[in-house]
Amino acid sequence: MLAKQEKHSRTRIRWLAMAHLQEGREYHEVATFLCIKVGTVKLWLRKFKADGLNGLQESPRSGAKRKLDPSQETIFKEAVVSLQEKREGGRITGHDIQQLLKEQFKVKCSLSSVYNMLSRLNLVWITVRSKHPKQSQMTQDDFKKNSRKMQ
């Protein structure tokens, strides 16, 4: 059955409704099986008659507006990279970037929105352990050479 291959659940239910109608079931029976209203079944049938299976596909949804427009996003990306380069030791955090958005772009958003924006702009990276600004490799090497081994 075609509905089993469909990944999107709402589209799968619509296709299942069409299969029930094709078997000769009444509108109210199909609506009862699928726990939907009869008017919805009729609407899906109209869409199916007009556009076939494509008429039953899930249409894209608008979602929330982006906090920055595309021209601002490129400037933001450069600002984040330069902020990281200016940082001595350690990494910038989501809170640092949230502050950057508030100060430079006058945009207030949640921490999850900051991370979503970074992901969309391919600015999410996995890094090695951060280094302390006062860290000295020479001091660490001396410590390793001169310390007694634990037994």
PDB file of C-alpha atoms in Angstrom:
ATOM      1  CA  MET A   1       0.000   0.000   0.000  1.00  0.00           C
ATOM      2  CA  LEU A   2       1.275   3.465  -0.929  1.00  0.00           C
ATOM      3  CA  ALA A   3       0.414   5.011   2.450  1.00  0.00           C
ATOM      4  CA  LYS A   4       2.927   2.752   4.225  1.00  0.00           C
ATOM      5  CA  GLN A   5       5.794   4.248   2.206  1.00  0.00           C
ATOM      6  CA  GLU A   6       4.920   7.872   2.984  1.00  0.00           C
ATOM      7  CA  LYS A   7       7.035   9.446   5.735  1.00  0.00           C
ATOM      8  CA  HIS A   8       4.765  12.381   6.594  1.00  0.00           C
ATOM      9  CA  SER A   9       1.988  11.187   8.894  1.00  0.00           C
ATOM     10  CA  ARG A  10      -0.686  13.702   7.839  1.00  0.00           C
ATOM     11  CA  THR A  11      -0.186  12.864   4.165  1.00  0.00           C
ATOM     12  CA  ARG A  12      -0.334   9.179   5.054  1.00  0.00           C
ATOM     13  CA  ILE A  13      -3.742   9.668   6.735  1.00  0.00           C
ATOM     14  CA  ARG A  14      -5.073  11.530   3.685  1.00  0.00           C
ATOM     15  CA  TRP A  15      -3.968   8.721   1.385  1.00  0.00           C
ATOM     16  CA  LEU A  16      -5.545   6.192   3.712  1.00  0.00           C
ATOM     17  CA  ALA A  17      -8.829   8.116   3.543  1.00  0.00           C
ATOM     18  CA  MET A  18      -8.721   7.988  -0.268  1.00  0.00           C
ATOM     19  CA  ALA A  19      -8.089   4.233  -0.125  1.00  0.00           C
ATOM     20  CA  HIS A  20     -11.163   3.763   2.075  1.00  0.00           C
ATOM     21  CA  LEU A  21     -13.282   5.864  -0.309  1.00  0.00           C
ATOM     22  CA  GLN A  22     -11.984   3.840  -3.249  1.00  0.00           C
ATOM     23  CA  GLU A  23     -13.140   0.664  -1.489  1.00  0.00           C
ATOM     24  CA  GLY A  24     -16.661   2.114  -1.493  1.00  0.00           C
ATOM     25  CA  ARG A  25     -16.950   3.342   2.089  1.00  0.00           C
ATOM     26  CA  GLU A  26     -19.171   6.323   2.921  1.00  0.00           C
ATOM     27  CA  TYR A  27     -17.809   9.721   3.966  1.00  0.00           C
ATOM     28  CA  HIS A  28     -19.028   9.358   7.540  1.00  0.00           C
ATOM     29  CA  GLU A  29     -17.486   5.862   7.842  1.00  0.00           C
ATOM     30  CA  VAL A  30     -14.089   7.108   6.693  1.00  0.00           C
ATOM     31  CA  ALA A  31     -14.350  10.095   9.023  1.00  0.00           C
ATOM     32  CA  THR A  32     -15.173   7.795  11.944  1.00  0.00           C
ATOM     33  CA  PHE A  33     -12.269   5.432  11.131  1.00  0.00           C
ATOM     34  CA  LEU A  34      -9.764   8.275  11.037  1.00  0.00           C
ATOM     35  CA  CYS A  35     -11.291  10.389  13.849  1.00  0.00           C
ATOM     36  CA  ILE A  36     -11.799  13.426  11.621  1.00  0.00           C
ATOM     37  CA  LYS A  37     -14.812  15.404  10.421  1.00  0.00           C
ATOM     38  CA  VAL A  38     -16.799  14.524   7.316  1.00  0.00           C
ATOM     39  CA  GLY A  39     -16.092  17.949   5.806  1.00  0.00           C
ATOM     40  CA  THR A  40     -12.365  17.231   6.004  1.00  0.00           C
ATOM     41  CA  VAL A  41     -12.797  13.986   4.062  1.00  0.00           C
ATOM     42  CA  LYS A  42     -14.778  15.864   1.386  1.00  0.00           C
ATOM     43  CA  LEU A  43     -12.101  18.575   1.204  1.00  0.00           C
ATOM     44  CA  TRP A  44      -9.371  15.961   0.731  1.00  0.00           C
ATOM     45  CA  LEU A  45     -11.416  14.280  -2.009  1.00  0.00           C
ATOM     46  CA  ARG A  46     -11.799  17.614  -3.853  1.00  0.00           C
ATOM     47  CA  LYS A  47      -8.039  18.184  -3.618  1.00  0.00           C
ATOM     48  CA  PHE A  48      -7.388  14.636  -4.812  1.00  0.00           C
ATOM     49  CA  LYS A  49      -9.707  15.060  -7.815  1.00  0.00           C
ATOM     50  CA  ALA A  50      -8.053  18.367  -8.722  1.00  0.00           C
ATOM     51  CA  ASP A  51      -4.355  17.473  -8.292  1.00  0.00           C
ATOM     52  CA  GLY A  52      -4.140  13.735  -7.683  1.00  0.00           C
ATOM     53  CA  LEU A  53      -1.792  12.493  -4.951  1.00  0.00           C
ATOM     54  CA  ASN A  54       0.144  15.769  -5.074  1.00  0.00           C
ATOM     55  CA  GLY A  55      -2.979  17.579  -3.887  1.00  0.00           C
ATOM     56  CA  LEU A  56      -2.848  15.558  -0.679  1.00  0.00           C
ATOM     57  CA  GLN A  57       0.798  16.351   0.083  1.00  0.00           C
ATOM     58  CA  GLU A  58       1.587  18.498   3.106  1.00  0.00           C
ATOM     59  CA  SER A  59       2.113  22.078   1.985  1.00  0.00           C
ATOM     60  CA  PRO A  60       5.035  24.108   3.335  1.00  0.00           C
ATOM     61  CA  ARG A  61       4.245  26.196   6.372  1.00  0.00           C
ATOM     62  CA  SER A  62       5.356  29.744   6.951  1.00  0.00           C
ATOM     63  CA  GLY A  63       6.744  29.460  10.475  1.00  0.00           C
ATOM     64  CA  ALA A  64       8.139  32.375  12.438  1.00  0.00           C
ATOM     65  CA  LYS A  65       9.861  35.284  10.708  1.00  0.00           C
ATOM     66  CA  ARG A  66      13.627  35.313  10.820  1.00  0.00           C
ATOM     67  CA  LYS A  67      15.255  37.659  13.293  1.00  0.00           C
ATOM     68  CA  LEU A  68      17.790  38.929  10.721  1.00  0.00           C
ATOM     69  CA  ASP A  69      17.351  39.461   6.987  1.00  0.00           C
ATOM     70  CA  PRO A  70      19.871  37.789   4.610  1.00  0.00           C
ATOM     71  CA  SER A  71      22.104  40.866   4.333  1.00  0.00           C
ATOM     72  CA  GLN A  72      22.275  41.147   8.122  1.00  0.00           C
ATOM     73  CA  GLU A  73      23.009  37.424   8.435  1.00  0.00           C
ATOM     74  CA  THR A  74      26.253  37.742   6.472  1.00  0.00           C
ATOM     75  CA  ILE A  75      27.327  40.675   8.659  1.00  0.00           C
ATOM     76  CA  PHE A  76      26.334  38.672  11.747  1.00  0.00           C
ATOM     77  CA  LYS A  77      28.370  35.680  10.588  1.00  0.00           C
ATOM     78  CA  GLU A  78      31.462  37.856  10.127  1.00  0.00           C
ATOM     79  CA  ALA A  79      30.880  39.456  13.541  1.00  0.00           C
ATOM     80  CA  VAL A  80      30.707  36.055  15.255  1.00  0.00           C
ATOM     81  CA  VAL A  81      33.901  34.852  13.564  1.00  0.00           C
ATOM     82  CA  SER A  82      35.742  38.066  14.483  1.00  0.00           C
ATOM     83  CA  LEU A  83      34.444  37.834  18.074  1.00  0.00           C
ATOM     84  CA  GLN A  84      35.930  34.334  18.329  1.00  0.00           C
ATOM     85  CA  GLU A  85      39.248  35.470  16.845  1.00  0.00           C
ATOM     86  CA  LYS A  86      39.479  38.365  19.327  1.00  0.00           C
ATOM     87  CA  ARG A  87      38.851  36.053  22.274  1.00  0.00           C
ATOM     88  CA  GLU A  88      42.045  35.061  24.051  1.00  0.00           C
ATOM     89  CA  GLY A  89      41.605  31.600  25.497  1.00  0.00           C
ATOM     90  CA  GLY A  90      38.323  29.778  25.683  1.00  0.00           C
ATOM     91  CA  ARG A  91      35.426  29.913  23.285  1.00  0.00           C
ATOM     92  CA  ILE A  92      32.549  32.290  22.844  1.00  0.00           C
ATOM     93  CA  THR A  93      29.280  31.046  24.269  1.00  0.00           C
ATOM     94  CA  GLY A  94      25.673  31.381  23.250  1.00  0.00           C
ATOM     95  CA  HIS A  95      25.290  34.138  25.827  1.00  0.00           C
ATOM     96  CA  ASP A  96      28.157  36.073  24.204  1.00  0.00           C
ATOM     97  CA  ILE A  97      26.462  35.800  20.820  1.00  0.00           C
ATOM     98  CA  GLN A  98      23.107  36.730  22.345  1.00  0.00           C
ATOM     99  CA  GLN A  99      24.750  39.883  23.722  1.00  0.00           C
ATOM    100  CA  LEU A 100      26.269  40.604  20.281  1.00  0.00           C
ATOM    101  CA  LEU A 101      22.823  40.352  18.672  1.00  0.00           C
ATOM    102  CA  LYS A 102      21.347  42.689  21.267  1.00  0.00           C
ATOM    103  CA  GLU A 103      24.077  45.332  20.986  1.00  0.00           C
ATOM    104  CA  GLN A 104      24.917  45.374  17.268  1.00  0.00           C
ATOM    105  CA  PHE A 105      21.656  44.313  15.649  1.00  0.00           C
ATOM    106  CA  LYS A 106      19.084  45.407  18.266  1.00  0.00           C
ATOM    107  CA  VAL A 107      17.600  41.900  18.211  1.00  0.00           C
ATOM    108  CA  LYS A 108      16.466  40.197  21.390  1.00  0.00           C
ATOM    109  CA  CYS A 109      16.035  36.445  21.104  1.00  0.00           C
ATOM    110  CA  SER A 110      16.217  33.321  23.214  1.00  0.00           C
ATOM    111  CA  LEU A 111      19.303  31.174  23.542  1.00  0.00           C
ATOM    112  CA  SER A 112      17.708  28.385  21.497  1.00  0.00           C
ATOM    113  CA  SER A 113      17.045  30.885  18.677  1.00  0.00           C
ATOM    114  CA  VAL A 114      20.709  31.895  18.807  1.00  0.00           C
ATOM    115  CA  TYR A 115      21.824  28.274  18.436  1.00  0.00           C
ATOM    116  CA  ASN A 116      19.301  27.662  15.629  1.00  0.00           C
ATOM    117  CA  MET A 117      20.622  30.719  13.792  1.00  0.00           C
ATOM    118  CA  LEU A 118      24.221  29.544  14.243  1.00  0.00           C
ATOM    119  CA  SER A 119      23.296  26.119  12.904  1.00  0.00           C
ATOM    120  CA  ARG A 120      21.559  27.601   9.865  1.00  0.00           C
ATOM    121  CA  LEU A 121      24.657  29.711   9.117  1.00  0.00           C
ATOM    122  CA  ASN A 122      27.000  26.701   9.560  1.00  0.00           C
ATOM    123  CA  LEU A 123      28.699  28.291  12.556  1.00  0.00           C
ATOM    124  CA  VAL A 124      28.327  25.314  14.868  1.00  0.00           C
ATOM    125  CA  TRP A 125      31.602  23.574  15.404  1.00  0.00           C
ATOM    126  CA  ILE A 126      33.039  20.970  17.711  1.00  0.00           C
ATOM    127  CA  THR A 127      36.312  22.055  19.220  1.00  0.00           C
ATOM    128  CA  VAL A 128      39.112  20.649  21.250  1.00  0.00           C
ATOM    129  CA  ARG A 129      39.440  21.556  24.883  1.00  0.00           C
ATOM    130  CA  SER A 130      39.783  25.303  25.289  1.00  0.00           C
ATOM    131  CA  LYS A 131      43.000  26.889  26.563  1.00  0.00           C
ATOM    132  CA  HIS A 132      43.318  29.242  29.493  1.00  0.00           C
ATOM    133  CA  PRO A 133      44.707  32.682  28.529  1.00  0.00           C
ATOM    134  CA  LYS A 134      47.627  32.289  30.982  1.00  0.00           C
ATOM    135  CA  GLN A 135      48.424  28.719  29.924  1.00  0.00           C
ATOM    136  CA  SER A 136      52.055  28.022  29.076  1.00  0.00           C
ATOM    137  CA  GLN A 137      53.086  24.890  27.204  1.00  0.00           C
ATOM    138  CA  MET A 138      56.666  25.232  28.479  1.00  0.00           C
ATOM    139  CA  THR A 139      55.498  25.257  32.120  1.00  0.00           C
ATOM    140  CA  GLN A 140      53.385  22.157  31.505  1.00  0.00           C
ATOM    141  CA  ASP A 141      56.303  20.304  29.900  1.00  0.00           C
ATOM    142  CA  ASP A 142      58.596  21.215  32.828  1.00  0.00           C
ATOM    143  CA  PHE A 143      55.980  19.961  35.272  1.00  0.00           C
ATOM    144  CA  LYS A 144      55.692  16.636  33.423  1.00  0.00           C
ATOM    145  CA  LYS A 145      59.484  16.133  33.418  1.00  0.00           C
ATOM    146  CA  ASN A 146      60.105  17.109  37.028  1.00  0.00           C
ATOM    147  CA  SER A 147      57.093  15.623  38.804  1.00  0.00           C
ATOM    148  CA  ARG A 148      57.335  12.258  40.499  1.00  0.00           C
ATOM    149  CA  LYS A 149      55.243   9.459  39.094  1.00  0.00           C
ATOM    150  CA  MET A 150      52.287   8.287  41.205  1.00  0.00           C
ATOM    151  CA  GLN A 151      52.443   4.677  42.305  1.00  0.00           C
TER     152      GLN A 151
END
